[in-house]
Amino acid sequence: MPTTALTIGNFDAVHIGHAALIARSRELAGPSGRVVALVFDPHPLTRLRPEAAPPRLSTFDQRSARLHALGADTIERLDPDCGVLSLSPEQFVANLVEKYTPAAIVEGEDFHFGKARAGNVRTLAALGRVHDFACDVVPPVEVALTDATIVRASSSIVRWLVAHARVRDAALVLGRPYEVEGVVIRGDRRGRLIGCPTANLHTEQLLPADGVYAGVATLPDGRTLPAAINVGTRPTFDGVGRRLEAHLLHAPAKAECVEGLPEYGWRLRVEITRFVRDDLRFDSVEDLCAQMRRDLARCATTP
């Protein structure tokens, strides 16, 4: 029977700390063993204290793909609606042992589990002695940000960095650029009228702070294009709702002319690589257009 190494968590960011968990799990499972990642989805706080639930950094499908890419063999969804949050630490672990027979469970030092988060890595180690599995604790991964600040890799720090427009620092913690994915929907079409058509993205992921960013857009067929990305309320036009819209550089002038794509309803993935400027209100559409030309030139350079 193949050796199974198990790791459990929210994995919302799938950052470099999570990569260390998967790497250690692979080491313990061996080349012929199996690495299983159990992913809470949605976040348990959406059920326990919805008002305190953090904004989502990724969808389950995104997390699953990234965990597979890091080396996990099996990714399974843990639904907090299915009674798992009411289990004692002992019951929670007994269920895992019965289903997966793990040789090792690999976690970070701040791991908690069971009802009211009553279990921790010491509890897990004690239960490992009962059920004959190793509890392997991976130390935190530290990252030097662009301002020389040292932080521990965590989903919380990624959220803070993204929310404060520090997308380059977020990429250091993630090990890749922050990415937003969603469906292209109809907007107010103002961009098209002023010569800068945009793809308006409907997404449930955390948007970065209002502003203009450079990035890379990936189309459904895998083609990539540099993009000028705006996040905000469109203050020059007295907009109210925050949105993300991306102008695809080097694409035809009308979105419906992009080969093989309808005007709306297709999925777009946008890597947000560099902050360009704040979201500003301009005195006239002409002033806005002049600034947009400068923005496009800056975004067309290497992200």
Short mmCIF file of C-alpha atoms in Angstrom, two decimals:
data_model
loop_
_atom_site.label_atom_id
_atom_site.label_comp_id
_atom_site.label_asym_id
_atom_site.label_seq_id
_atom_site.Cartn_x
_atom_site.Cartn_y
_atom_site.Cartn_z
CA MET A 1 0.00 0.00 0.00
CA PRO A 2 1.50 3.39 -0.99
CA THR A 3 2.61 5.67 1.81
CA THR A 4 0.24 8.60 2.29
CA ALA A 5 1.31 12.00 3.59
CA LEU A 6 -1.58 14.31 4.43
CA THR A 7 -1.78 18.07 4.85
CA ILE A 8 -4.86 20.11 5.79
CA GLY A 9 -5.70 23.79 5.55
CA ASN A 10 -7.48 26.63 3.81
CA PHE A 11 -4.63 27.12 1.30
CA ASP A 12 -6.35 30.32 0.15
CA ALA A 13 -3.21 31.96 -1.20
CA VAL A 14 -1.19 28.81 -2.01
CA HIS A 15 1.92 30.78 -1.06
CA ILE A 16 5.54 29.71 -0.58
CA GLY A 17 4.77 28.48 2.93
CA HIS A 18 2.18 26.11 1.48
CA ALA A 19 4.74 25.04 -1.12
CA ALA A 20 7.02 24.03 1.77
CA LEU A 21 4.21 21.89 3.25
CA ILE A 22 3.69 20.07 -0.04
CA ALA A 23 7.45 19.61 -0.56
CA ARG A 24 7.84 18.10 2.91
CA SER A 25 4.79 15.89 2.34
CA ARG A 26 6.32 14.63 -0.89
CA GLU A 27 9.60 13.93 0.87
CA LEU A 28 7.82 11.85 3.52
CA ALA A 29 5.57 10.03 1.05
CA GLY A 30 8.47 9.12 -1.19
CA PRO A 31 8.47 8.87 -4.98
CA SER A 32 5.89 6.06 -5.01
CA GLY A 33 3.74 7.48 -2.22
CA ARG A 34 0.73 9.76 -2.28
CA VAL A 35 0.41 13.38 -1.12
CA VAL A 36 -3.15 14.33 -0.18
CA ALA A 37 -4.17 17.95 0.46
CA LEU A 38 -7.48 18.51 2.24
CA VAL A 39 -8.75 22.00 1.49
CA PHE A 40 -11.43 23.78 3.50
CA ASP A 41 -13.83 25.41 1.05
CA PRO A 42 -15.43 27.77 1.76
CA HIS A 43 -13.38 29.23 4.59
CA PRO A 44 -14.73 27.91 7.93
CA LEU A 45 -15.31 31.48 9.16
CA THR A 46 -18.00 31.90 6.49
CA ARG A 47 -20.05 29.46 8.59
CA LEU A 48 -18.84 30.29 12.11
CA ARG A 49 -18.58 34.10 11.94
CA PRO A 50 -19.51 35.35 8.48
CA GLU A 51 -18.78 38.97 9.39
CA ALA A 52 -15.16 38.00 10.14
CA ALA A 53 -14.58 35.84 7.08
CA PRO A 54 -11.61 37.09 5.04
CA PRO A 55 -12.02 38.07 1.38
CA ARG A 56 -11.23 35.22 -0.98
CA LEU A 57 -7.85 35.16 -2.69
CA SER A 58 -8.60 32.19 -4.93
CA THR A 59 -11.28 29.77 -6.00
CA PHE A 60 -11.16 26.08 -5.13
CA ASP A 61 -10.27 25.24 -8.75
CA GLN A 62 -7.35 27.68 -8.67
CA ARG A 63 -6.07 26.23 -5.40
CA SER A 64 -6.46 22.70 -6.68
CA ALA A 65 -4.46 23.44 -9.84
CA ARG A 66 -1.69 25.17 -7.89
CA LEU A 67 -1.44 22.41 -5.28
CA HIS A 68 -1.23 19.81 -8.06
CA ALA A 69 1.51 21.86 -9.71
CA LEU A 70 3.45 21.88 -6.43
CA GLY A 71 3.32 18.09 -6.20
CA ALA A 72 0.09 17.07 -4.47
CA ASP A 73 -1.44 13.94 -5.98
CA THR A 74 -4.94 14.29 -4.57
CA ILE A 75 -6.83 17.43 -3.55
CA GLU A 76 -10.10 16.97 -1.71
CA ARG A 77 -12.56 19.59 -0.59
CA LEU A 78 -13.53 19.73 3.09
CA ASP A 79 -16.98 21.28 3.32
CA PRO A 80 -17.44 23.08 6.66
CA ASP A 81 -21.20 22.56 6.27
CA CYS A 82 -20.83 18.79 6.68
CA GLY A 83 -20.42 18.72 10.45
CA VAL A 84 -16.62 18.69 10.36
CA LEU A 85 -16.41 21.88 12.45
CA SER A 86 -18.36 20.28 15.28
CA LEU A 87 -15.97 17.33 15.66
CA SER A 88 -13.61 17.17 18.61
CA PRO A 89 -9.90 16.99 17.73
CA GLU A 90 -9.97 13.28 18.54
CA GLN A 91 -12.99 12.64 16.29
CA PHE A 92 -11.53 14.72 13.48
CA VAL A 93 -8.27 12.78 13.47
CA ALA A 94 -10.00 9.41 13.84
CA ASN A 95 -12.00 10.17 10.68
CA LEU A 96 -8.82 11.07 8.80
CA VAL A 97 -7.09 7.88 9.89
CA GLU A 98 -10.05 5.74 8.90
CA LYS A 99 -10.29 7.28 5.42
CA TYR A 100 -6.65 7.90 4.48
CA THR A 101 -4.44 5.79 6.81
CA PRO A 102 -1.73 8.46 6.69
CA ALA A 103 1.87 7.66 7.55
CA ALA A 104 2.38 11.36 8.24
CA ILE A 105 0.34 14.53 8.68
CA VAL A 106 2.31 17.65 7.77
CA GLU A 107 1.32 21.07 9.11
CA GLY A 108 2.64 24.49 10.01
CA GLU A 109 3.29 25.37 13.63
CA ASP A 110 0.12 27.50 13.88
CA PHE A 111 -2.21 24.69 12.76
CA HIS A 112 -5.44 24.31 14.78
CA PHE A 113 -8.25 21.84 14.26
CA GLY A 114 -11.40 20.44 15.81
CA LYS A 115 -14.33 22.20 17.44
CA ALA A 116 -13.43 25.70 18.64
CA ARG A 117 -9.92 25.14 17.22
CA ALA A 118 -9.17 23.13 20.35
CA GLY A 119 -6.46 21.01 18.74
CA ASN A 120 -2.95 22.18 17.85
CA VAL A 121 0.26 20.53 16.65
CA ARG A 122 0.95 19.16 20.13
CA THR A 123 -2.49 17.56 20.14
CA LEU A 124 -1.81 16.20 16.66
CA ALA A 125 1.51 14.70 17.74
CA ALA A 126 -0.16 13.00 20.72
CA LEU A 127 -2.90 11.57 18.50
CA GLY A 128 -0.24 10.43 16.06
CA ARG A 129 1.24 8.24 18.76
CA VAL A 130 -2.20 6.72 19.32
CA HIS A 131 -2.97 6.14 15.63
CA ASP A 132 0.57 5.39 14.43
CA PHE A 133 1.29 8.35 12.16
CA ALA A 134 4.04 10.96 12.32
CA CYS A 135 3.18 14.60 13.00
CA ASP A 136 5.65 16.66 11.01
CA VAL A 137 5.73 20.41 11.74
CA VAL A 138 7.19 22.66 9.04
CA PRO A 139 8.69 25.93 10.32
CA PRO A 140 7.41 29.24 8.96
CA VAL A 141 8.85 30.52 5.70
CA GLU A 142 10.11 34.09 5.94
CA VAL A 143 10.23 36.56 3.06
CA ALA A 144 12.15 39.81 2.59
CA LEU A 145 9.86 42.40 1.00
CA THR A 146 11.01 45.20 -1.28
CA ASP A 147 11.33 47.58 1.68
CA ALA A 148 13.55 45.02 3.49
CA THR A 149 10.79 44.13 5.95
CA ILE A 150 10.86 40.44 6.90
CA VAL A 151 7.44 38.75 7.07
CA ARG A 152 6.18 35.23 7.52
CA ALA A 153 4.43 33.85 4.46
CA SER A 154 0.71 33.69 5.17
CA SER A 155 -2.58 34.28 3.42
CA SER A 156 -3.24 37.17 5.82
CA ILE A 157 -0.10 39.05 4.76
CA VAL A 158 -0.96 38.45 1.09
CA ARG A 159 -4.40 39.99 1.64
CA TRP A 160 -2.86 43.01 3.37
CA LEU A 161 -0.29 43.55 0.63
CA VAL A 162 -2.83 43.23 -2.18
CA ALA A 163 -5.27 45.55 -0.40
CA HIS A 164 -2.49 48.16 -0.12
CA ALA A 165 -1.44 47.97 -3.81
CA ARG A 166 1.83 46.23 -2.94
CA VAL A 167 1.44 43.61 -5.64
CA ARG A 168 5.17 43.13 -6.17
CA ASP A 169 5.56 42.26 -2.50
CA ALA A 170 2.53 39.98 -2.69
CA ALA A 171 4.26 38.14 -5.55
CA LEU A 172 7.29 37.54 -3.34
CA VAL A 173 5.10 35.83 -0.73
CA LEU A 174 3.05 33.93 -3.31
CA GLY A 175 5.97 32.86 -5.46
CA ARG A 176 4.10 34.22 -8.49
CA PRO A 177 2.07 37.35 -9.40
CA TYR A 178 -1.31 37.83 -7.74
CA GLU A 179 -4.00 36.65 -10.14
CA VAL A 180 -7.70 37.43 -10.52
CA GLU A 181 -9.96 35.28 -12.65
CA GLY A 182 -13.56 35.80 -13.67
CA VAL A 183 -16.14 36.13 -16.40
CA VAL A 184 -16.14 39.05 -18.83
CA ILE A 185 -19.41 40.96 -18.47
CA ARG A 186 -20.98 43.99 -20.11
CA GLY A 187 -19.87 47.30 -18.65
CA ASP A 188 -20.96 50.84 -19.43
CA ARG A 189 -18.89 50.77 -22.67
CA ARG A 190 -17.29 54.16 -21.94
CA GLY A 191 -13.82 52.77 -22.60
CA ARG A 192 -14.83 51.79 -26.11
CA LEU A 193 -16.29 55.22 -26.77
CA ILE A 194 -13.03 56.96 -25.83
CA GLY A 195 -10.83 54.54 -27.75
CA CYS A 196 -9.74 52.26 -24.92
CA PRO A 197 -12.08 49.23 -24.76
CA THR A 198 -11.85 47.16 -21.60
CA ALA A 199 -12.91 43.72 -20.46
CA ASN A 200 -14.97 44.09 -17.28
CA LEU A 201 -14.36 41.17 -14.96
CA HIS A 202 -16.94 39.66 -12.62
CA THR A 203 -15.02 37.95 -9.81
CA GLU A 204 -15.44 37.02 -6.15
CA GLN A 205 -11.73 37.38 -5.43
CA LEU A 206 -10.11 40.18 -3.49
CA LEU A 207 -9.42 43.21 -5.67
CA PRO A 208 -6.27 45.23 -5.06
CA ALA A 209 -6.43 48.82 -3.89
CA ASP A 210 -7.96 51.29 -6.35
CA GLY A 211 -5.53 52.29 -9.04
CA VAL A 212 -3.97 51.43 -12.38
CA TYR A 213 -1.77 48.36 -12.69
CA ALA A 214 0.30 46.62 -15.35
CA GLY A 215 -0.25 42.94 -15.85
CA VAL A 216 -0.71 40.00 -18.17
CA ALA A 217 -4.07 38.66 -19.36
CA THR A 218 -4.55 35.02 -20.32
CA LEU A 219 -7.34 34.21 -22.78
CA PRO A 220 -9.33 30.94 -22.68
CA ASP A 221 -7.17 29.42 -25.42
CA GLY A 222 -3.96 30.15 -23.51
CA ARG A 223 -2.89 33.23 -25.45
CA THR A 224 -1.36 35.94 -23.28
CA LEU A 225 -1.43 39.70 -23.80
CA PRO A 226 0.01 42.56 -21.76
CA ALA A 227 -2.77 44.44 -20.02
CA ALA A 228 -3.47 47.82 -18.47
CA ILE A 229 -5.71 47.13 -15.48
CA ASN A 230 -7.92 49.60 -13.67
CA VAL A 231 -9.46 48.92 -10.27
CA GLY A 232 -11.86 51.45 -8.83
CA THR A 233 -15.11 53.32 -9.19
CA ARG A 234 -14.41 55.37 -12.35
CA PRO A 235 -14.43 58.70 -10.42
CA THR A 236 -14.30 60.88 -13.55
CA PHE A 237 -17.73 59.46 -14.48
CA ASP A 238 -19.08 59.47 -10.88
CA GLY A 239 -19.05 55.68 -10.69
CA VAL A 240 -20.03 53.96 -7.45
CA GLY A 241 -19.32 50.20 -7.58
CA ARG A 242 -15.72 48.97 -7.51
CA ARG A 243 -14.71 46.90 -10.50
CA LEU A 244 -11.72 45.51 -12.29
CA GLU A 245 -11.42 46.21 -15.99
CA ALA A 246 -8.54 45.28 -18.24
CA HIS A 247 -7.49 46.84 -21.53
CA LEU A 248 -5.74 44.13 -23.54
CA LEU A 249 -2.79 45.68 -25.32
CA HIS A 250 -2.08 44.50 -28.87
CA ALA A 251 -5.64 43.13 -29.13
CA PRO A 252 -8.07 44.30 -31.83
CA ALA A 253 -10.02 47.42 -30.95
CA LYS A 254 -13.28 45.59 -30.23
CA ALA A 255 -13.49 42.72 -27.77
CA GLU A 256 -15.88 40.84 -30.03
CA CYS A 257 -13.17 40.74 -32.71
CA VAL A 258 -10.74 38.74 -30.58
CA GLU A 259 -10.52 35.55 -32.56
CA GLY A 260 -12.74 32.77 -31.25
CA LEU A 261 -14.31 34.80 -28.44
CA PRO A 262 -17.81 36.21 -28.02
CA GLU A 263 -18.24 39.74 -26.74
CA TYR A 264 -19.12 38.61 -23.21
CA GLY A 265 -19.33 35.45 -21.13
CA TRP A 266 -15.77 34.13 -21.51
CA ARG A 267 -13.30 33.59 -18.69
CA LEU A 268 -10.30 35.85 -18.36
CA ARG A 269 -7.31 35.42 -16.06
CA VAL A 270 -5.32 38.52 -15.14
CA GLU A 271 -1.94 38.56 -13.42
CA ILE A 272 -1.45 41.88 -11.64
CA THR A 273 2.27 42.54 -11.68
CA ARG A 274 2.95 46.23 -11.07
CA PHE A 275 1.26 49.26 -9.52
CA VAL A 276 1.30 52.24 -11.91
CA ARG A 277 -0.70 55.03 -10.25
CA ASP A 278 -3.64 55.88 -8.00
CA ASP A 279 -7.20 56.00 -9.30
CA LEU A 280 -7.83 59.71 -9.96
CA ARG A 281 -10.71 61.98 -10.88
CA PHE A 282 -9.97 64.13 -13.94
CA ASP A 283 -11.52 67.49 -14.79
CA SER A 284 -12.41 66.38 -18.30
CA VAL A 285 -12.61 63.31 -20.49
CA GLU A 286 -9.80 64.81 -22.57
CA ASP A 287 -7.52 64.93 -19.53
CA LEU A 288 -8.46 61.33 -18.71
CA CYS A 289 -7.65 60.20 -22.26
CA ALA A 290 -4.28 61.92 -22.18
CA GLN A 291 -3.41 60.17 -18.92
CA MET A 292 -4.66 56.85 -20.27
CA ARG A 293 -2.26 57.13 -23.22
CA ARG A 294 0.59 57.58 -20.76
CA ASP A 295 -0.68 54.63 -18.70
CA LEU A 296 -0.85 52.36 -21.74
CA ALA A 297 2.73 53.22 -22.66
CA ARG A 298 3.90 52.35 -19.14
CA CYS A 299 1.91 49.11 -19.07
CA ALA A 300 3.23 48.01 -22.46
CA THR A 301 6.76 47.73 -21.04
CA THR A 302 7.98 44.61 -19.27
CA PRO A 303 5.76 44.08 -16.17
#
